[in-house]
Coordinates of C-alpha atoms in Angstrom, one line a residue:
Chain V
M159 CA -52.5 48.6 -60.9
T160 CA -53.0 45.1 -61.2
L161 CA -55.2 42.9 -58.5
Q162 CA -51.7 41.4 -57.0
S163 CA -50.3 44.3 -56.4
F164 CA -53.5 45.9 -54.9
L165 CA -53.4 42.3 -52.6
F166 CA -50.0 43.1 -51.3
Y167 CA -50.2 46.5 -50.9
L168 CA -53.5 46.1 -48.9
L169 CA -52.3 43.0 -46.8
A170 CA -48.6 45.7 -46.4
V171 CA -51.0 48.5 -45.1
I172 CA -52.9 45.7 -42.5
S173 CA -49.7 43.6 -41.6
V174 CA -47.7 47.0 -40.8
G175 CA -50.7 48.8 -39.3
S176 CA -52.0 46.3 -36.8
A177 CA -48.4 45.9 -35.8
L178 CA -48.2 49.0 -34.8
L179 CA -51.2 49.0 -32.9
M180 CA -50.1 45.6 -31.4
V181 CA -47.0 46.9 -29.9
T182 CA -49.0 50.3 -29.2
R183 CA -51.4 49.2 -27.1
R184 CA -51.7 49.0 -23.0
N185 CA -54.0 46.1 -22.6
P186 CA -52.4 42.8 -23.0
V187 CA -55.3 41.1 -24.7
I188 CA -56.0 43.5 -27.3
A189 CA -51.9 43.7 -28.1
A190 CA -52.8 39.9 -28.6
L191 CA -55.3 40.6 -31.3
Y192 CA -54.0 42.8 -33.3
L193 CA -50.8 40.0 -33.8
I194 CA -53.9 37.6 -34.7
L195 CA -54.6 40.1 -37.3
N196 CA -50.8 40.9 -38.1
F197 CA -50.5 36.9 -38.8
F198 CA -53.6 36.8 -40.9
A199 CA -52.2 39.6 -43.4
L200 CA -48.8 38.1 -43.3
G201 CA -50.8 34.4 -44.3
G202 CA -52.1 36.2 -46.9
L203 CA -48.8 37.7 -48.5
Y204 CA -47.5 34.4 -48.1
L205 CA -50.7 33.5 -50.7
T206 CA -49.3 36.3 -53.8
L207 CA -45.8 34.6 -53.3
H208 CA -47.7 31.1 -53.9
A209 CA -46.4 29.5 -50.7
Q210 CA -49.8 27.8 -50.2
F211 CA -48.8 25.2 -47.5
I212 CA -47.0 28.3 -45.4
A213 CA -49.5 30.2 -46.2
F214 CA -52.0 28.3 -44.0
I215 CA -50.0 26.7 -41.9
Q216 CA -49.0 30.3 -40.6
I217 CA -52.8 30.1 -40.1
L218 CA -53.4 27.6 -37.9
V219 CA -50.1 27.0 -36.1
Y220 CA -49.5 30.6 -35.1
A221 CA -52.9 32.4 -35.4
G222 CA -54.1 29.2 -34.4
A223 CA -52.9 27.7 -31.9
I224 CA -50.1 29.3 -30.3
M225 CA -52.1 32.2 -29.9
V226 CA -54.7 30.5 -28.3
L227 CA -52.0 30.1 -25.7
F228 CA -50.7 33.6 -25.9
L229 CA -54.4 34.8 -24.5
F230 CA -54.8 31.5 -21.9
V231 CA -51.5 33.0 -20.6
I232 CA -52.5 36.4 -20.4
M233 CA -55.4 35.5 -18.5
L234 CA -54.6 33.2 -16.2
L235 CA -51.6 35.4 -15.5
N236 CA -54.7 37.7 -14.4
L237 CA -52.5 41.2 -14.7
G238 CA -54.5 43.6 -13.1
D239 CA -51.8 46.5 -12.5
V240 CA -50.6 46.8 -16.7
K241 CA -49.1 50.2 -15.7
Q242 CA -46.3 48.4 -14.0
L243 CA -45.4 46.6 -16.5
T244 CA -45.0 49.9 -19.2
E245 CA -43.5 52.1 -17.4
R246 CA -40.8 50.5 -16.2
V247 CA -37.5 52.3 -18.3
S248 CA -34.8 49.3 -18.3
Y249 CA -30.9 49.3 -19.8
K250 CA -33.0 46.0 -21.6
K251 CA -35.2 49.1 -23.6
I252 CA -32.5 50.9 -24.8
I253 CA -30.5 48.5 -25.8
A254 CA -33.5 47.0 -27.7
A255 CA -34.2 50.0 -29.5
G256 CA -30.4 50.6 -30.4
L257 CA -30.2 47.4 -31.8
S258 CA -33.4 47.9 -33.6
F259 CA -32.6 51.3 -34.8
A260 CA -29.3 49.2 -36.2
L261 CA -31.7 47.3 -38.2
L262 CA -33.8 49.8 -39.9
M263 CA -30.2 51.8 -40.8
E264 CA -29.0 48.6 -42.3
M265 CA -32.6 47.8 -44.1
L266 CA -32.8 51.2 -45.3
Y267 CA -28.9 50.8 -46.9
I268 CA -29.9 47.7 -48.3
F269 CA -33.1 49.0 -50.2
V270 CA -31.6 52.8 -51.2
Y271 CA -27.8 52.3 -52.0
A272 CA -27.5 48.5 -53.2
P273 CA -30.6 46.8 -54.1
S274 CA -28.8 44.8 -56.7
D275 CA -27.0 42.8 -53.5
L276 CA -30.4 41.6 -52.4
P277 CA -30.9 37.3 -53.8
T278 CA -33.3 37.2 -56.6
S279 CA -36.2 36.3 -56.6
R280 CA -36.9 32.3 -57.7
F281 CA -40.5 33.4 -58.0
E282 CA -41.8 30.3 -60.7
Q283 CA -39.9 28.2 -58.7
A284 CA -42.0 29.0 -55.7
A285 CA -44.9 28.5 -57.7
T286 CA -43.7 24.5 -58.0
I287 CA -43.2 24.2 -54.4
G288 CA -44.7 25.7 -52.3
T289 CA -48.7 23.9 -52.9
V290 CA -49.6 21.6 -50.6
E291 CA -49.5 18.8 -53.6
Y292 CA -46.2 19.1 -54.2
I293 CA -45.5 19.4 -50.2
G294 CA -47.7 16.3 -49.6
K295 CA -46.4 14.4 -52.3
Q296 CA -42.9 14.7 -50.8
L297 CA -44.1 14.0 -47.6
Y298 CA -45.4 10.9 -48.6
T299 CA -42.8 9.7 -50.6
T300 CA -39.1 11.0 -50.1
F301 CA -39.5 11.9 -46.6
L302 CA -42.5 8.9 -46.0
F303 CA -39.7 8.1 -42.9
P304 CA -39.1 11.1 -41.0
F305 CA -43.4 11.6 -41.6
E306 CA -43.7 7.8 -39.9
V307 CA -40.7 9.0 -37.1
A308 CA -42.7 11.9 -36.2
S309 CA -45.6 10.0 -35.5
V310 CA -43.9 8.5 -32.6
L311 CA -42.4 11.6 -31.5
L312 CA -45.7 13.0 -31.2
L313 CA -46.8 9.9 -29.6
A314 CA -43.9 9.8 -27.1
A315 CA -45.1 13.9 -26.4
I316 CA -48.4 12.6 -25.7
V317 CA -47.5 10.2 -22.7
G318 CA -45.1 12.2 -21.5
A319 CA -47.7 15.1 -21.1
V320 CA -50.0 13.1 -19.4
I321 CA -48.2 11.3 -17.6
L322 CA -46.6 14.6 -16.0
A323 CA -49.9 16.6 -15.9
K324 CA -52.2 13.6 -14.5
R325 CA -53.8 14.3 -11.6
R326 CA -53.5 11.7 -9.2
L327 CA -50.9 8.6 -10.2
N328 CA -52.2 5.2 -8.4
Chain B
M291 CA -41.9 4.9 -57.6
I292 CA -41.6 1.9 -54.9
V293 CA -41.5 3.9 -51.5
I294 CA -40.8 1.3 -49.4
R295 CA -38.5 -1.9 -50.1
L296 CA -38.0 -5.0 -48.5
E297 CA -35.0 -4.4 -47.8
D298 CA -35.8 -1.2 -45.8
L299 CA -37.9 -3.1 -43.5
L300 CA -35.4 -6.2 -42.6
Y301 CA -32.5 -3.8 -42.4
S302 CA -33.7 -1.5 -40.4
A303 CA -35.2 -4.4 -38.2
P304 CA -33.7 -3.8 -34.9
L305 CA -35.2 -0.1 -34.7
L306 CA -38.6 -1.1 -35.7
V307 CA -38.3 -4.5 -33.1
L308 CA -37.8 -2.0 -30.4
T309 CA -40.2 0.6 -31.5
S310 CA -43.0 -1.6 -31.8
S311 CA -42.1 -2.9 -28.7
G312 CA -42.8 -0.1 -26.9
L313 CA -45.9 0.6 -28.6
L314 CA -47.2 -3.0 -27.0
A315 CA -46.0 -2.0 -23.7
L316 CA -47.9 0.9 -24.1
I317 CA -50.9 -0.9 -24.8
A318 CA -50.2 -3.4 -22.2
E319 CA -50.2 -0.2 -19.6
A320 CA -53.6 1.1 -20.9
A321 CA -55.1 -2.4 -21.0
G322 CA -54.0 -4.2 -17.9
R323 CA -54.0 -2.1 -14.6
D324 CA -51.5 -1.4 -11.9
K325 CA -49.3 -3.8 -13.5
P326 CA -46.1 -2.3 -14.9
V327 CA -44.6 -5.6 -14.4
I328 CA -46.1 -6.3 -18.1
S329 CA -44.7 -3.0 -19.4
Y330 CA -41.1 -3.9 -18.2
Y331 CA -41.1 -7.1 -19.5
T332 CA -42.2 -6.1 -22.3
S333 CA -40.0 -3.6 -23.0
L334 CA -36.9 -5.9 -21.8
I335 CA -38.2 -8.4 -24.6
G336 CA -38.4 -5.9 -26.9
V337 CA -34.5 -4.7 -27.0
I338 CA -32.7 -7.9 -26.0
T339 CA -34.4 -9.0 -29.2
S340 CA -33.3 -5.3 -30.5
L341 CA -30.1 -6.6 -29.3
I342 CA -29.9 -9.9 -31.1
L343 CA -31.1 -8.1 -34.3
T344 CA -28.1 -5.5 -33.9
F345 CA -25.4 -8.2 -33.7
L346 CA -26.4 -9.9 -36.5
N347 CA -26.5 -6.7 -38.6
L348 CA -22.9 -5.3 -38.1
G349 CA -22.1 -5.8 -41.5
A350 CA -21.2 -2.7 -44.1
G351 CA -23.8 -0.1 -43.7
V352 CA -26.3 0.2 -46.0
P353 CA -28.6 3.4 -47.2
V354 CA -32.1 2.8 -47.0
F355 CA -35.7 4.4 -46.5
N356 CA -34.7 6.6 -49.7
N357 CA -31.0 7.5 -48.3
M358 CA -32.7 8.1 -44.6
I359 CA -31.2 6.1 -42.4
L360 CA -27.8 4.0 -42.5
Q361 CA -28.5 0.8 -41.2
G362 CA -25.5 -1.6 -39.9
G363 CA -22.0 -0.6 -40.0
Y364 CA -21.6 2.7 -37.7
A365 CA -25.1 2.3 -36.7
A366 CA -25.2 -1.3 -35.4
Y367 CA -22.0 -0.3 -33.3
C368 CA -23.7 2.7 -32.0
N369 CA -26.9 1.0 -31.4
L370 CA -25.4 -1.9 -29.2
I371 CA -24.3 1.2 -26.7
F372 CA -27.4 2.8 -26.6
L373 CA -29.2 -0.8 -26.8
S374 CA -27.0 -2.1 -23.5
S375 CA -27.5 1.4 -21.7
A376 CA -31.3 0.8 -22.2
L377 CA -31.1 -3.3 -21.0
L378 CA -28.7 -2.1 -17.6
S379 CA -30.8 1.3 -17.2
I380 CA -34.3 -0.8 -17.4
V381 CA -33.0 -3.6 -15.1
L382 CA -32.3 -1.3 -12.2
S383 CA -35.1 0.8 -12.6
R384 CA -37.1 -1.7 -11.5
S385 CA -35.7 -2.1 -8.0
Y386 CA -35.3 1.4 -8.4
L387 CA -38.7 2.6 -8.8
E388 CA -40.5 0.7 -6.8
R389 CA -37.9 1.2 -3.5
M390 CA -39.3 4.9 -4.6
Q391 CA -43.0 4.3 -5.0
Y392 CA -43.0 5.5 -8.5
H393 CA -43.1 2.3 -10.2
R394 CA -45.1 3.0 -13.4
G395 CA -45.7 1.7 -16.8
E396 CA -44.4 4.8 -18.7
F397 CA -41.3 4.4 -17.2
Y398 CA -40.3 2.2 -19.6
V399 CA -41.8 2.8 -22.5
L400 CA -40.5 6.4 -22.7
I401 CA -36.9 4.1 -22.1
V402 CA -37.4 2.5 -25.3
F403 CA -38.9 5.3 -27.6
A404 CA -35.7 7.2 -26.0
T405 CA -34.3 4.2 -27.2
A406 CA -35.0 4.5 -30.8
G407 CA -34.0 8.0 -31.0
M408 CA -31.2 7.8 -30.1
M409 CA -31.0 5.0 -32.8
L410 CA -32.1 7.4 -35.4
M411 CA -29.8 9.9 -34.3
A412 CA -26.9 7.5 -34.7
A413 CA -28.2 5.8 -37.9
A414 CA -28.7 9.8 -39.7
L415 CA -28.3 10.1 -43.5
D416 CA -30.7 13.2 -43.4
L417 CA -30.6 16.4 -41.3
T418 CA -34.3 16.0 -40.6
I419 CA -33.6 12.5 -39.3
V420 CA -31.1 14.2 -37.2
F421 CA -33.6 16.3 -35.4
L422 CA -36.4 13.9 -35.3
G423 CA -34.1 11.8 -33.2
I424 CA -33.0 14.5 -30.9
E425 CA -36.9 15.5 -30.1
L426 CA -37.9 12.3 -30.2
M427 CA -34.9 11.1 -27.4
S428 CA -34.8 14.4 -25.7
I429 CA -38.4 15.2 -24.8
C430 CA -38.5 11.3 -23.2
L431 CA -35.7 12.5 -21.3
Y432 CA -37.8 15.8 -20.0
V433 CA -40.2 14.0 -19.1
L434 CA -38.1 10.7 -16.9
A435 CA -36.1 13.6 -15.5
G436 CA -39.3 14.8 -14.3
F437 CA -40.8 11.5 -13.4
M438 CA -40.4 11.7 -9.4
R439 CA -43.7 14.2 -9.5
K440 CA -44.0 15.4 -6.4
K441 CA -40.4 15.9 -5.6
E442 CA -39.3 19.9 -5.9
L443 CA -35.7 19.0 -7.4
A444 CA -37.1 16.4 -10.1
N445 CA -39.6 19.3 -11.3
E446 CA -36.6 21.7 -11.4
A447 CA -34.5 18.9 -13.1
A448 CA -37.3 18.7 -16.0
L449 CA -38.5 22.8 -16.4
K450 CA -34.4 23.6 -16.8
Y451 CA -34.0 20.5 -18.9
F452 CA -37.3 21.2 -21.0
L453 CA -36.0 25.1 -21.6
L454 CA -32.6 25.0 -22.0
G455 CA -33.2 21.5 -24.5
A456 CA -35.9 23.5 -26.8
F457 CA -33.1 26.2 -26.6
A458 CA -31.1 23.9 -28.4
T459 CA -33.5 22.5 -30.6
G460 CA -33.9 26.4 -32.1
F461 CA -30.1 26.7 -32.3
L462 CA -30.3 23.0 -34.4
L463 CA -32.8 24.2 -36.8
Y464 CA -31.9 27.4 -37.5
G465 CA -28.4 25.6 -38.3
I466 CA -30.0 23.3 -40.4
A467 CA -32.0 26.0 -42.4
L468 CA -29.0 27.8 -43.0
I469 CA -27.2 24.8 -44.2
Y470 CA -30.8 23.6 -46.4
G471 CA -30.1 26.8 -47.3
T472 CA -27.0 27.1 -49.1
S473 CA -26.2 23.4 -50.0
G474 CA -30.4 22.9 -51.3
T475 CA -30.7 19.6 -49.7
T476 CA -30.8 18.3 -46.5
N477 CA -29.2 15.0 -47.0
L478 CA -25.8 14.6 -45.8
V479 CA -24.0 12.1 -48.2
V480 CA -25.3 15.1 -50.8
I481 CA -24.0 17.8 -48.9
S482 CA -20.7 16.0 -47.7
R483 CA -20.1 16.0 -52.3
S484 CA -20.1 19.5 -52.1
F485 CA -18.5 20.4 -48.6
A486 CA -15.2 22.0 -50.8
Q487 CA -17.2 24.2 -52.0
L488 CA -19.6 25.1 -49.8
S489 CA -16.8 25.7 -47.2
G490 CA -16.3 28.3 -48.1
N491 CA -19.5 30.0 -47.3
S492 CA -19.9 31.9 -44.9
L493 CA -24.0 31.7 -44.2
F494 CA -22.9 27.8 -44.7
L495 CA -20.2 27.9 -41.9
I496 CA -22.6 29.9 -39.6
G497 CA -25.2 26.6 -40.0
C498 CA -22.0 24.4 -38.8
G499 CA -21.8 26.7 -36.3
M500 CA -25.4 26.6 -34.7
L501 CA -25.2 23.0 -34.6
I502 CA -22.5 22.5 -33.0
V503 CA -24.1 25.0 -30.0
A504 CA -26.9 22.4 -30.5
F505 CA -24.7 19.3 -30.0
S506 CA -22.9 20.9 -27.7
F507 CA -25.7 21.8 -25.5
K508 CA -26.7 17.8 -25.8
I509 CA -23.5 15.9 -25.0
A510 CA -22.5 19.1 -21.8
A511 CA -19.8 20.3 -23.0
V512 CA -18.5 23.7 -21.8
P513 CA -19.9 26.6 -21.8
F514 CA -23.6 24.7 -22.9
H515 CA -23.3 22.2 -19.8
M516 CA -25.0 24.6 -17.6
W517 CA -27.9 22.0 -17.4
A518 CA -26.4 18.9 -16.6
P519 CA -25.2 19.4 -12.9
D520 CA -29.2 20.0 -11.6
V521 CA -30.5 17.4 -14.1
Y522 CA -28.4 15.1 -13.7
E523 CA -29.2 15.3 -9.8
G524 CA -32.8 15.9 -9.7
A525 CA -33.8 13.0 -12.1
P526 CA -34.4 9.7 -10.5
T527 CA -30.8 7.8 -10.7
T528 CA -31.3 5.4 -13.2
V529 CA -32.7 8.0 -15.6
T530 CA -29.1 10.0 -14.9
A531 CA -27.4 7.0 -15.4
F532 CA -29.6 6.7 -18.9
M533 CA -28.9 9.5 -20.3
S534 CA -24.7 10.3 -18.9
T535 CA -24.4 7.5 -21.0
G536 CA -27.0 6.0 -23.8
A537 CA -28.0 9.9 -24.1
K538 CA -24.3 10.8 -24.2
A539 CA -23.8 8.6 -26.5
A540 CA -26.1 9.5 -28.9
A541 CA -25.0 12.9 -29.5
F542 CA -21.9 11.7 -29.5
A543 CA -22.3 9.3 -32.2
T544 CA -24.8 12.1 -34.4
F545 CA -21.8 14.7 -33.7
V546 CA -19.5 12.8 -35.8
A547 CA -21.8 10.9 -38.0
V548 CA -22.3 14.7 -39.0
F549 CA -19.2 16.5 -38.5
V550 CA -16.9 13.8 -39.0
R551 CA -18.3 11.3 -41.9
V552 CA -19.9 14.3 -43.6
F553 CA -18.4 17.6 -43.1
D554 CA -14.3 17.6 -43.5
I555 CA -13.6 19.2 -40.5
P556 CA -9.4 19.0 -39.6
G557 CA -7.7 21.8 -41.0
T558 CA -10.9 24.0 -40.7
A559 CA -12.2 26.8 -38.5
L560 CA -14.6 24.3 -36.7
S561 CA -11.4 22.0 -35.8
S562 CA -10.0 24.5 -33.5
V563 CA -13.1 26.0 -32.0
L564 CA -14.1 22.0 -30.8
A565 CA -10.5 22.2 -29.4
L566 CA -11.0 25.0 -27.1
I567 CA -14.2 23.5 -26.1
A568 CA -12.8 20.3 -25.7
A569 CA -10.3 21.9 -23.4
A570 CA -12.7 24.1 -21.2
S571 CA -14.6 21.1 -20.3
M572 CA -12.1 18.9 -18.9
I573 CA -10.9 22.2 -17.4
V574 CA -13.8 23.1 -15.7
G575 CA -15.6 19.8 -15.1
N576 CA -12.7 18.0 -13.3
V577 CA -11.4 21.7 -11.3
T578 CA -15.6 21.7 -10.2
A579 CA -16.2 18.2 -9.6
I580 CA -13.6 18.1 -6.5
A581 CA -15.4 20.8 -4.3
Q582 CA -18.6 17.9 -4.5
N583 CA -19.9 16.7 -1.5
N584 CA -23.3 15.0 -3.6
V585 CA -21.9 11.8 -5.2
K586 CA -24.3 12.4 -8.3
R587 CA -23.4 15.7 -8.8
M588 CA -20.3 14.4 -9.1
L589 CA -20.2 12.2 -11.4
A590 CA -22.2 15.2 -13.0
Y591 CA -19.5 16.8 -13.2
S592 CA -16.8 14.0 -14.0
S593 CA -19.3 13.7 -17.6
I594 CA -18.7 17.0 -18.5
A595 CA -14.8 16.1 -18.0
H596 CA -15.1 13.3 -20.2
T597 CA -17.5 15.4 -22.4
G598 CA -14.2 16.6 -22.9
Y599 CA -11.8 13.5 -23.5
M600 CA -13.9 12.6 -26.2
L601 CA -14.4 15.8 -28.1
S602 CA -10.5 15.7 -28.4
G603 CA -10.8 12.9 -30.2
I604 CA -13.6 14.3 -32.8
A605 CA -11.4 17.8 -32.5
A606 CA -7.8 15.4 -33.7
G607 CA -10.2 14.6 -36.8
N608 CA -7.8 11.3 -37.6
A609 CA -8.5 7.8 -37.8
E610 CA -7.1 7.3 -33.8
G611 CA -9.2 9.9 -32.6
E612 CA -12.1 8.6 -34.5
Q613 CA -11.6 5.1 -33.4
G614 CA -10.8 6.3 -29.7
I615 CA -13.5 8.2 -29.5
L616 CA -16.1 4.8 -30.2
F617 CA -14.2 3.2 -27.8
Y618 CA -14.1 5.7 -25.4
L619 CA -17.7 5.6 -25.4
V620 CA -18.7 2.4 -24.7
A621 CA -16.2 2.1 -22.0
Y622 CA -17.5 5.2 -20.9
T623 CA -21.4 4.4 -21.2
F624 CA -20.6 0.7 -18.9
M625 CA -18.1 2.4 -16.1
N626 CA -20.9 4.9 -15.7
I627 CA -23.7 3.3 -16.0
G628 CA -22.1 1.2 -13.5
A629 CA -21.0 3.8 -10.9
F630 CA -25.2 5.1 -11.2
G631 CA -25.9 1.3 -10.3
I632 CA -24.4 1.0 -7.2
V633 CA -25.6 4.6 -6.7
S634 CA -29.4 3.9 -7.0
W635 CA -29.0 0.8 -4.4
V636 CA -27.2 3.8 -1.7
E637 CA -30.1 6.1 -2.1
Q638 CA -32.6 6.4 0.0
Q639 CA -36.0 7.9 -0.3
E640 CA -36.3 11.5 0.2
D641 CA -32.3 12.0 -1.4
R642 CA -30.8 11.2 1.5
K643 CA -27.6 8.7 1.7
L644 CA -26.5 10.7 -1.9
K645 CA -23.2 12.2 -0.2
F646 CA -19.6 11.1 -0.1
D647 CA -19.8 10.5 3.6
D648 CA -22.5 7.9 3.5
Y649 CA -20.2 5.3 1.5
A650 CA -17.9 5.7 4.9
G651 CA -16.7 1.8 5.8
F652 CA -19.0 0.6 3.1
S653 CA -16.8 -2.1 2.6
A654 CA -16.8 -4.0 5.8
R655 CA -20.8 -4.4 5.0
Q656 CA -20.4 -4.7 1.1
P657 CA -17.3 -6.0 0.5
A658 CA -18.3 -7.0 -3.2
V659 CA -20.4 -3.8 -3.7
A660 CA -17.4 -1.7 -2.8
V661 CA -15.3 -4.4 -4.6
L662 CA -17.3 -3.2 -8.2
M663 CA -18.1 0.7 -7.0
S664 CA -13.8 0.5 -6.6
V665 CA -13.0 -1.0 -10.5
F666 CA -15.6 1.5 -11.8
M667 CA -13.9 4.7 -9.9
F668 CA -10.8 3.5 -11.0
S669 CA -11.9 3.0 -15.0
L670 CA -13.2 6.7 -14.6
A671 CA -10.3 7.5 -13.4
G672 CA -8.2 6.4 -16.2
I673 CA -6.0 4.1 -14.0
P674 CA -4.3 1.0 -16.6
P675 CA -6.0 -1.7 -16.7
F676 CA -9.4 -0.8 -16.7
A677 CA -11.7 0.5 -20.4
G678 CA -11.3 4.1 -19.1
F679 CA -7.4 3.9 -19.5
F680 CA -7.6 2.8 -23.0
G681 CA -10.3 5.2 -23.9
K682 CA -7.8 8.5 -22.9
Y683 CA -4.8 7.0 -23.8
Y684 CA -6.6 6.9 -28.0
V685 CA -7.9 10.4 -28.1
F686 CA -5.3 12.0 -26.3
L687 CA -2.5 10.5 -28.6
A688 CA -4.9 11.2 -32.0
A689 CA -4.7 15.0 -30.5
V690 CA -0.5 14.2 -30.2
K691 CA -1.0 13.2 -34.0
A692 CA -3.2 16.3 -35.0
D693 CA -0.3 18.1 -33.8
M694 CA -2.9 19.8 -31.4
T695 CA -0.5 18.4 -28.3
W696 CA -1.4 21.1 -25.9
L697 CA -4.8 19.7 -25.7
A698 CA -3.5 16.3 -25.0
I699 CA -1.4 17.7 -21.8
I700 CA -4.3 19.5 -20.9
G701 CA -6.0 16.2 -21.0
V702 CA -3.3 14.4 -18.7
M703 CA -2.9 17.5 -16.0
T704 CA -7.0 17.3 -15.2
S705 CA -6.9 14.2 -15.6
L706 CA -4.2 13.5 -12.7
V707 CA -7.1 16.1 -10.7
S708 CA -9.5 13.8 -11.5
V709 CA -7.9 11.1 -9.6
Y710 CA -8.3 12.9 -6.7
Y711 CA -11.9 12.7 -6.7
Y712 CA -12.1 9.4 -7.8
L713 CA -10.2 7.6 -5.1
R714 CA -11.6 10.1 -2.9
L715 CA -14.8 7.7 -2.6
V716 CA -12.5 4.5 -2.4
V717 CA -10.5 5.8 0.6
L718 CA -14.1 6.3 2.2
M719 CA -15.4 2.8 1.2
Y720 CA -12.0 1.0 2.6
F721 CA -10.2 3.0 4.9
C722 CA -13.1 5.0 7.0
E723 CA -15.3 3.8 10.4
G724 CA -18.7 3.8 9.2
E725 CA -22.3 2.9 9.0
S726 CA -23.1 2.7 5.4
D727 CA -25.1 -0.1 3.7
V728 CA -27.6 -0.7 0.9
A729 CA -31.2 0.8 1.4
A730 CA -32.8 -2.3 0.7
K731 CA -31.5 -6.1 -0.7
V732 CA -30.8 -5.6 -4.1
P733 CA -32.4 -8.4 -6.5
L734 CA -29.9 -10.5 -8.7
A735 CA -31.3 -9.0 -11.9
A736 CA -29.7 -5.8 -11.2
I737 CA -26.5 -7.2 -9.4
S738 CA -25.8 -9.4 -12.5
A739 CA -26.1 -5.9 -14.7
V740 CA -23.8 -4.1 -12.6
T741 CA -21.4 -7.4 -12.8
L742 CA -21.7 -7.9 -16.2
A743 CA -20.4 -3.7 -16.8
A744 CA -17.9 -4.4 -14.3
V745 CA -17.0 -7.6 -16.3
L746 CA -17.1 -5.7 -19.2
V747 CA -14.9 -2.3 -18.4
I748 CA -12.2 -5.1 -17.3
L749 CA -12.5 -7.0 -20.2
L750 CA -12.1 -4.3 -22.8
G751 CA -9.2 -3.2 -21.0
I752 CA -7.1 -6.1 -21.4
Y753 CA -8.5 -6.4 -25.0
P754 CA -9.3 -2.9 -26.7
S755 CA -8.2 -4.3 -29.9
L756 CA -11.5 -6.3 -29.9
L757 CA -13.2 -3.2 -30.2
V758 CA -11.0 -0.9 -32.1
D759 CA -10.5 -3.0 -35.6
M760 CA -14.3 -3.4 -35.8
T761 CA -14.3 0.6 -35.8
K762 CA -11.6 0.7 -38.4
G763 CA -14.3 1.0 -41.9
F764 CA -17.1 3.4 -40.3
F765 CA -16.2 6.4 -41.1
K766 CA -15.8 6.5 -44.7
I767 CA -20.2 7.4 -46.3

């Protein structure tokens, strides 16, 4: 077994395992922590696919920013009665289960009966365009104008957030 | 590799000047405390300068910044709409906000940034710019909708607009991702060259469908219109004026830029989808508007109906439709902003004086304002010789020429319905007894802004060719 496939299996086991643990936990904080672990494992998988930039963004944005938001919301909501959340059977659950089953069957069908229909891997191309260097170069040459526009967008968002959240206006 | 050429900066001067004035206003606001007037004048000067520069730039369109945006031509024409809308909104807002005790300098900064976003939307030659422009405009509008922070309706409006808008952004991004995935580029010019091959690809068509959903949300077309009445009602009236004119025109400008100039829709399945959305918007907008008692809500449903009229021009997809919708956008901008401007004069604190009955006997006390309001109402109803009539004439003519006579018939029938609720206001103003009056003395600047809008509505109604001839060369990339 090469190092690469060893890493793949290791990260795959971690991500599937943490995903399963996440949906089966009763305590929302622990579930959120397993989700972070899942994000890290996914980030590792992106790295093995030569997508450095996406790997870092995955960890920075998802495992960093979004998870902090999740945890804050969970703590602010102060979910005391966890049972109430978990023990309600509704039609939504049945529909969700049905849809998940259909998706699972589709995936199994494709992998078992028609693997040739899957898109071919563009591994070599990914290795050149997935690097931080390449993306940075593009961002400061071809996409310089959108990059500058994004700065105005962020400024507008900050100003807006301050206006709406400031305690006293005058 | 030269990243930015001097020409790029010169051609995009209107955009750069406007953005800089927004930044200056922001700095002025931070430095001089409690003097929103500085910010008011800075943004006003920025918008007027940008307007003048745009007039100088009306010639042929030139792609700049590595084919990211188009400046001049189509973009300049649309910029005139956005900048006039911003100008009138800024002028009307000052007295309105002072009266409502929410006069803050950031208000003008956000209007200016939103206008910059609109200019990017119309100029976009790349899907990344479409996305950034829409977001820049929308984020400013979310905040502006909730600018009166202590009002419950305003909070509801901002939150609703934000949540649904974020959802629409999701659709936009998924659509862009699918289009990028199938075509390998985000550049609209490159996509337009290979459109014939791509239009057979189902993933590409799903991407286009998602773009239609996102754009339909921004123009408030049925069935993506649910946010509009609540947001229009809850937002400050002058912001509603800005949203229903500038923001709608910008969304239409991208719609046309993407779906008419790049994706050749006539004859494809997308064309009939657009026709159905147009018909639904005309019917739902006009019929629901009848039942409204609040003037702002009535104008919101009327704006949904006008979305339907304009969409039939896009669905037809011929030269008449394209020129018609560009003419319609101008006419609609001036008549709607004028109507909202007068509503903002009558309105009092805590959402009082927004009902139809609050206009009873208005002509006795304010004869001049009543005449202006009647001009806007007649024009919105599409009665000649006002500009609204020719807007409808062009888009319905386009629908008939494109073998969509049924769409034109629905348009004319629903326009007849709309006459009822527009003229109801006129009848109340002239033929009913009442105590209605404007809330406070209206400053000269605001009066001249609304008068200017009325003059343009009449002028364009008499000489529609002034604009229509200008738009002829805009549809080739």
